[in-house]
mmCIF file of C-alpha atoms in Angstrom:
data_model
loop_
_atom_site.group_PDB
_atom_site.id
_atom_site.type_symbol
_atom_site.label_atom_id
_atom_site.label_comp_id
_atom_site.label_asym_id
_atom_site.label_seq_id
_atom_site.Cartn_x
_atom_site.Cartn_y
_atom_site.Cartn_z
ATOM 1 C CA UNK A 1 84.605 60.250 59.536
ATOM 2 C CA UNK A 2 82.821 58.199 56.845
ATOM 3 C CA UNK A 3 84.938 55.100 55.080
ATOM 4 C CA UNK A 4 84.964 55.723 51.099
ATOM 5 C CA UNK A 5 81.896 52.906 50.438
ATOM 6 C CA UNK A 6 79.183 54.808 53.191
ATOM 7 C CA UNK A 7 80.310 58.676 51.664
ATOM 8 C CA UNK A 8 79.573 56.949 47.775
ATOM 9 C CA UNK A 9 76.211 55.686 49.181
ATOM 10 C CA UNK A 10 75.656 58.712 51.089
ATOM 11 C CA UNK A 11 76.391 60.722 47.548
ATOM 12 C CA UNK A 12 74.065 58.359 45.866
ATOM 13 C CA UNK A 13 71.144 58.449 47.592
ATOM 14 C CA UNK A 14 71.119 62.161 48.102
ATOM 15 C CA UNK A 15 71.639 62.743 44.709
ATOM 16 C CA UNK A 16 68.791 60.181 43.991
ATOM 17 C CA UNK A 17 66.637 62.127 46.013
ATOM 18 C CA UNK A 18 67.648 65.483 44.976
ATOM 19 C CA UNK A 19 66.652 64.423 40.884
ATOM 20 C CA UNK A 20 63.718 61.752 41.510
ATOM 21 C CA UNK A 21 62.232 63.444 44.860
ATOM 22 C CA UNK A 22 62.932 60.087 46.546
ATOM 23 C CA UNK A 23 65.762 57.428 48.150
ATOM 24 C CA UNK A 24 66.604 54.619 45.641
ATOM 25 C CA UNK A 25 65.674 51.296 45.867
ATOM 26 C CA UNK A 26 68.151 48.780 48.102
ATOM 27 C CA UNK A 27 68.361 47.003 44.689
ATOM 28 C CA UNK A 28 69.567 50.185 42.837
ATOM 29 C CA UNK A 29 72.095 51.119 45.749
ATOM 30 C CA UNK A 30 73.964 47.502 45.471
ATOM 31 C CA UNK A 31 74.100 47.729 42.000
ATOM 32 C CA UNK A 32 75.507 51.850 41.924
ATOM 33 C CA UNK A 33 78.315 50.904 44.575
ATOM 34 C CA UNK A 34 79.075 47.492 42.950
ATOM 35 C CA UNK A 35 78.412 44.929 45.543
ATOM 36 C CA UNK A 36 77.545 41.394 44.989
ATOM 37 C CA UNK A 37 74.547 41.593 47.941
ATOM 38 C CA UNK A 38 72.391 43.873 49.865
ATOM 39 C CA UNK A 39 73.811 42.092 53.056
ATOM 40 C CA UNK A 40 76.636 44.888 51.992
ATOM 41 C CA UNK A 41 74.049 48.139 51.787
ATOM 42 C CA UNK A 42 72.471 47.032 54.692
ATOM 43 C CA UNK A 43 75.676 47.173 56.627
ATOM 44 C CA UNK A 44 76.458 50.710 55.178
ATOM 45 C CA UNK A 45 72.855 52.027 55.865
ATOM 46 C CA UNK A 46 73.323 51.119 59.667
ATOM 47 C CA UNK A 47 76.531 52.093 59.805
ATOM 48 C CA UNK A 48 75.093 55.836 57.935
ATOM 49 C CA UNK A 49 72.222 55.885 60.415
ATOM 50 C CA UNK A 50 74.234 55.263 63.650
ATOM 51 C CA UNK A 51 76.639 58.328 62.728
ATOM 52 C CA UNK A 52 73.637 60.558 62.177
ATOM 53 C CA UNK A 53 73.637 60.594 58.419
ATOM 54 C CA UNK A 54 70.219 59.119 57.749
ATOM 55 C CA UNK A 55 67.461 57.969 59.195
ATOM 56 C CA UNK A 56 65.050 55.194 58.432
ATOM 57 C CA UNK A 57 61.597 55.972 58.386
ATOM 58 C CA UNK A 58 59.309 53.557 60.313
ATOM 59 C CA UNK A 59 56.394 51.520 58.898
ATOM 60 C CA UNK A 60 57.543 52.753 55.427
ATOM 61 C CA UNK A 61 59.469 49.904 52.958
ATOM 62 C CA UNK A 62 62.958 50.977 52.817
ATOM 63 C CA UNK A 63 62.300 54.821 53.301
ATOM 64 C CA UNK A 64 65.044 56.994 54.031
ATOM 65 C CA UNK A 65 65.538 60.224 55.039
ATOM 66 C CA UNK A 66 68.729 62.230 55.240
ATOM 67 C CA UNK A 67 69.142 64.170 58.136
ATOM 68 C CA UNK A 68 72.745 65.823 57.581
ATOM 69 C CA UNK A 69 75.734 66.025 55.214
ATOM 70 C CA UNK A 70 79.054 66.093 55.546
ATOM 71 C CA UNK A 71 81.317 69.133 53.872
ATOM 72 C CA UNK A 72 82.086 67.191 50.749
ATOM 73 C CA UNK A 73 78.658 67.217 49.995
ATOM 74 C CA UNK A 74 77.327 70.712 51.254
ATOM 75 C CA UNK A 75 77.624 71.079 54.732
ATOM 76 C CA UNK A 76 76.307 69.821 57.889
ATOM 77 C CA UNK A 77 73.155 71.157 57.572
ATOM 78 C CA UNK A 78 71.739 70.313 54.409
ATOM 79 C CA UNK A 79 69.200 67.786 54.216
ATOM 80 C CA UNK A 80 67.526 65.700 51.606
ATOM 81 C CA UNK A 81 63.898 64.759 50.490
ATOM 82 C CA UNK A 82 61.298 63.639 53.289
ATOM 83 C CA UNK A 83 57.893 63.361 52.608
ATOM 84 C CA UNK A 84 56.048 66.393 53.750
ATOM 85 C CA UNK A 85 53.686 66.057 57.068
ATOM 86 C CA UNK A 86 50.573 68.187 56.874
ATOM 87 C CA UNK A 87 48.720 68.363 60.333
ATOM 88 C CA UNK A 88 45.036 68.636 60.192
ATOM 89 C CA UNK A 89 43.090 70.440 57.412
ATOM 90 C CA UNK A 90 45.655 71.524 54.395
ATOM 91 C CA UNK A 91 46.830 75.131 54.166
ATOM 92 C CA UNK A 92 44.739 76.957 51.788
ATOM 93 C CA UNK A 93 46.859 80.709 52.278
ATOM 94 C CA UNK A 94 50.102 81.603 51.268
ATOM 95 C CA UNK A 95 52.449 82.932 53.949
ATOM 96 C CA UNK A 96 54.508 86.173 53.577
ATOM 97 C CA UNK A 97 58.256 86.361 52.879
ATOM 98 C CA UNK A 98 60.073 86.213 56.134
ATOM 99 C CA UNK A 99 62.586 88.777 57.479
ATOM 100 C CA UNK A 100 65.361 87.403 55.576
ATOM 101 C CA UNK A 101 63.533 88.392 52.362
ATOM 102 C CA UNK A 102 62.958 84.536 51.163
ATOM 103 C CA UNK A 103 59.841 83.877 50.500
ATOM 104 C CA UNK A 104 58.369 80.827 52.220
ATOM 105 C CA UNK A 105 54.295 80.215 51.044
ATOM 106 C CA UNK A 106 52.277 77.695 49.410
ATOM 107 C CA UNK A 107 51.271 77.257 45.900
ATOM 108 C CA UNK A 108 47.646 76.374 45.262
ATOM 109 C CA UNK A 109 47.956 72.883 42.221
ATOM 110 C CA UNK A 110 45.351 71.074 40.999
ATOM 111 C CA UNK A 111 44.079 68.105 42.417
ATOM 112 C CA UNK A 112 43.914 65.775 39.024
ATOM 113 C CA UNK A 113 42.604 62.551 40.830
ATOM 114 C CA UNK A 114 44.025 59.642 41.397
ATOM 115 C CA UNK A 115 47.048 57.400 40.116
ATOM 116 C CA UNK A 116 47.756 53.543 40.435
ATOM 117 C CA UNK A 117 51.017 52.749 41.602
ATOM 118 C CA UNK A 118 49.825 49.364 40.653
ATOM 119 C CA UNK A 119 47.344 48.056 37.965
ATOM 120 C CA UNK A 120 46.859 50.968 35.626
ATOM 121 C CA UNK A 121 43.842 52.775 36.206
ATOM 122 C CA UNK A 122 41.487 54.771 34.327
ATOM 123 C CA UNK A 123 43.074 58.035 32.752
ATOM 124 C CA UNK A 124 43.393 61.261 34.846
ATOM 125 C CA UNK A 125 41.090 63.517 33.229
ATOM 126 C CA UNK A 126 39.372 66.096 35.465
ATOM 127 C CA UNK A 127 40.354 68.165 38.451
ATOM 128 C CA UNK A 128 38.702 67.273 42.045
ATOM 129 C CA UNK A 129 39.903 70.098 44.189
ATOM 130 C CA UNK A 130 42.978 71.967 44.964
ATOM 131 C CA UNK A 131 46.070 71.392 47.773
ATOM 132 C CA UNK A 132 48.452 73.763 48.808
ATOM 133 C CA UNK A 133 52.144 72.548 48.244
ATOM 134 C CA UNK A 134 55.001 74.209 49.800
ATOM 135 C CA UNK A 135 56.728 76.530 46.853
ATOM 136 C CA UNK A 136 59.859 74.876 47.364
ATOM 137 C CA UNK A 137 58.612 71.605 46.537
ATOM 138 C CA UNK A 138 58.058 72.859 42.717
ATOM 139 C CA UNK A 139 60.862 71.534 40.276
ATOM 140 C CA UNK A 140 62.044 74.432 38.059
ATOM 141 C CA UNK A 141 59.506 75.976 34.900
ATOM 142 C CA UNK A 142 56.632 74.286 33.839
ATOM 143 C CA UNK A 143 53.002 73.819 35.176
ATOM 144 C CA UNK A 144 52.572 71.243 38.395
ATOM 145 C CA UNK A 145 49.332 68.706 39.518
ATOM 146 C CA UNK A 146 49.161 66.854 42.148
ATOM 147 C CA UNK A 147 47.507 63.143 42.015
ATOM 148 C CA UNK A 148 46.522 60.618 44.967
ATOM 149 C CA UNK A 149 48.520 57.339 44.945
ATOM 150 C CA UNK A 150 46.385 54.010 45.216
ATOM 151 C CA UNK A 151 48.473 51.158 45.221
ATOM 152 C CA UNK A 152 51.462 49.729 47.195
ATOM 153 C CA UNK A 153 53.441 49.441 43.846
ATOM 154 C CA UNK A 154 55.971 52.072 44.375
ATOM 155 C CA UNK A 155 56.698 51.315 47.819
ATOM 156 C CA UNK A 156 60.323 50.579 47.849
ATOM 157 C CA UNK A 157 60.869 53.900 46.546
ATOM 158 C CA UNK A 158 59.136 55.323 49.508
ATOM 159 C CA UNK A 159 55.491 56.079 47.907
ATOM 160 C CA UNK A 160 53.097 54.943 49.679
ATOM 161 C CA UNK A 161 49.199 53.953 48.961
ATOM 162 C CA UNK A 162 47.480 57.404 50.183
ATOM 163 C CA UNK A 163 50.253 59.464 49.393
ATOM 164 C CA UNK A 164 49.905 62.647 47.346
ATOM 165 C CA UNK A 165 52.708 63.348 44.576
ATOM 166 C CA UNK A 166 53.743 66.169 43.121
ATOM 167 C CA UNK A 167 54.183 66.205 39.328
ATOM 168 C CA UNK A 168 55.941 68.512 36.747
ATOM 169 C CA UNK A 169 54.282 68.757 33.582
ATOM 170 C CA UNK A 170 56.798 67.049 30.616
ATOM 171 C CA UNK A 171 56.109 64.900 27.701
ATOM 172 C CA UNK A 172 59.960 63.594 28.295
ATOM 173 C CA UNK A 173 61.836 61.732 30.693
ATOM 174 C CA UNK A 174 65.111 60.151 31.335
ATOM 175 C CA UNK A 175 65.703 56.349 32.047
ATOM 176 C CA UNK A 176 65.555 55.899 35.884
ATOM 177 C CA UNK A 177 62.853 58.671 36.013
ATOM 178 C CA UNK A 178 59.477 58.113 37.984
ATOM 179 C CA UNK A 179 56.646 59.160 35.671
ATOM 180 C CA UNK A 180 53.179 59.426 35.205
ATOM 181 C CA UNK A 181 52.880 57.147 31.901
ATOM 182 C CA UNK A 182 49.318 57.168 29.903
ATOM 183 C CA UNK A 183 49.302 53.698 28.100
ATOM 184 C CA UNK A 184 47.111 53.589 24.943
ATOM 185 C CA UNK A 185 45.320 56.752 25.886
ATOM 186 C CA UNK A 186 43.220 55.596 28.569
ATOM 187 C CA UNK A 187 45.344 53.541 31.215
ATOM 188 C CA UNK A 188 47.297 55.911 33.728
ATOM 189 C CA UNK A 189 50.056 54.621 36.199
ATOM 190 C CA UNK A 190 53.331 56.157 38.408
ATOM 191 C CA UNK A 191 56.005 54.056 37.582
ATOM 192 C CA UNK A 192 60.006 53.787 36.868
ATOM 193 C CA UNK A 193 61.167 55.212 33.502
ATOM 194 C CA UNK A 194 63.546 53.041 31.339
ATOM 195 C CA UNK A 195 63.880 53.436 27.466
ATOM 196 C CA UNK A 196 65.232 49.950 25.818
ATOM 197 C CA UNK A 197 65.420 50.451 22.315
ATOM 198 C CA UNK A 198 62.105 50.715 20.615
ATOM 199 C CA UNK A 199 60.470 50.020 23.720
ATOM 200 C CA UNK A 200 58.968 51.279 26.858
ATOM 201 C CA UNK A 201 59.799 49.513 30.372
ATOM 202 C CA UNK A 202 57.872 51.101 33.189
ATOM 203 C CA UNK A 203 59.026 49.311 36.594
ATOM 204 C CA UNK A 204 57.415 48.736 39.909
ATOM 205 C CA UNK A 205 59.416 49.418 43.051
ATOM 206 C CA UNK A 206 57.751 46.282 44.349
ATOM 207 C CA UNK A 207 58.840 42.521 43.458
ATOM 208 C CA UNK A 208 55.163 41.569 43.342
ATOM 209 C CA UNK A 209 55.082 43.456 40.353
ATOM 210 C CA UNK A 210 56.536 42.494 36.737
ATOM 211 C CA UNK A 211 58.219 45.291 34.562
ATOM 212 C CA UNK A 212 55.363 46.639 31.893
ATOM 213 C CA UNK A 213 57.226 45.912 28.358
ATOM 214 C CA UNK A 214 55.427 48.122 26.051
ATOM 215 C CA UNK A 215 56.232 49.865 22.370
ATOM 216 C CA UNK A 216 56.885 53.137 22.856
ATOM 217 C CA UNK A 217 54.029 54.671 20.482
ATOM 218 C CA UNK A 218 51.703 52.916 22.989
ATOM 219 C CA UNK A 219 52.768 55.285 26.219
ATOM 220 C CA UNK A 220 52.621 59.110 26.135
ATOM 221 C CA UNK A 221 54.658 60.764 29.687
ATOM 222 C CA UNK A 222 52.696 63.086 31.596
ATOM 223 C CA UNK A 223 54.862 64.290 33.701
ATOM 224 C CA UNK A 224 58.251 63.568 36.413
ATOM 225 C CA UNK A 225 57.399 63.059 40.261
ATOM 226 C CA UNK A 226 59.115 66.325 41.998
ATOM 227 C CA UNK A 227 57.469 65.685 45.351
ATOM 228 C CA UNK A 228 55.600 63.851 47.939
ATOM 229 C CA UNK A 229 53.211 64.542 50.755
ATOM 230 C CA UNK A 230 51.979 62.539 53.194
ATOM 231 C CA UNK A 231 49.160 63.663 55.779
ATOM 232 C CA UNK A 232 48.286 61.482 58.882
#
């Protein structure tokens, strides 16, 4: 039996995962359940994570992982986002459909370099190689890339320096959404969406990073994160 505070932030971080492809930021959680400190989430994350709920990740800033629901929110068994562990070489061959008739296999995407998920690097322009994602992973119609995270930027938002992300091609996003943003044609960099006004805010899930403030003619989207894979 959850209390009504641990089911809301239960609700919101799945459904945070389920849009963005990973948890929210302890920040983001206080201020979506209205509490005046993160002493507050803290308590509710243990108290989620000794009933089975969740699971923190270790060695990763404030990752989470959902390991069950309860019925109000889809059953026992369904689980959220968790970064993808590839052992070895990657898998280069799709697999057949299973028994059941659901199709399980891997989708060959683009390598397209890499991203900063801190100082804005040069622009993504040419393809390295290829990686085989799991189908699943793919976020609805549209083409898909996949680009190597340098930079400890996004951390808090569980995206690590290394990691490999999984982006949906889109020249638009929603406020909240983590995008690859092209500033002035030549500076690339995975960071938080936000539209304010006239202007583009693109925010780091790390407080040793300011918020970028710029006009919005001077950043182009090139697509929403969908997924994450980490090898080791």
């Amino acid at each position: 039996m959850l209390t009504r505070k641990q089911l809301d932030l239960l609700t919101f971080i799945h459904d945070r995962v389920q849009h963005d492809g990973v948890p929210p930021s302890f920040d983001e959680m206080k201020v979506a359940l209205d509490l005046r400190s993160k002493s507050g989430i803290h308590r509710l994350i243990t108290a989620l994570e000794e009933r089975g709920f969740i699971r923190r990740l270790a060695h990763r800033a404030r990752a989470i992982e959902i390991v069950k629901l309860p019925e109000s929110l889809g059953g026992e068994s369904s689980t959220g986002f968790s970064p993808r562990v590839i052992e070895g070489d990657r898998p280069s061959a799709p697999r057949p459909a299973n028994a059941d008739g659901v199709e399980h296999y891997s989708i060959e995407l683009p390598m397209m370099g890499r991203i900063a998920a801190g100082v804005p690097i040069e622009a993504i322009s040419h393809i390295s190689h290829n990686v085989a994602v799991p189908a699943s992973m793919l976020s609805g119609q549209g083409e898909h890339y996949a680009l190597e995270v340098r930079g400890d930027s996004m951390i808090e938002a569980g995206i690590n320096d290394g990691d490999i992300v999984i982006i949906r091609e889109t020249q638009a996003a929603d406020s909240g959404d983590i995008v690859v943003a092209l500033i002035e044609d030549h500076e690339a960099t995975l960071k938080r969406f936000f539209r304010k006004g006239k202007s583009i805010a693109l925010e780091a899930a790390n407080p040793a990073y300011e918020t970028r403030i710029l006009p919005e003619d001077k950043v182009a989207i090139q697509g929403r994160l969908v997924g994450l894979i980490r090898t080791y």
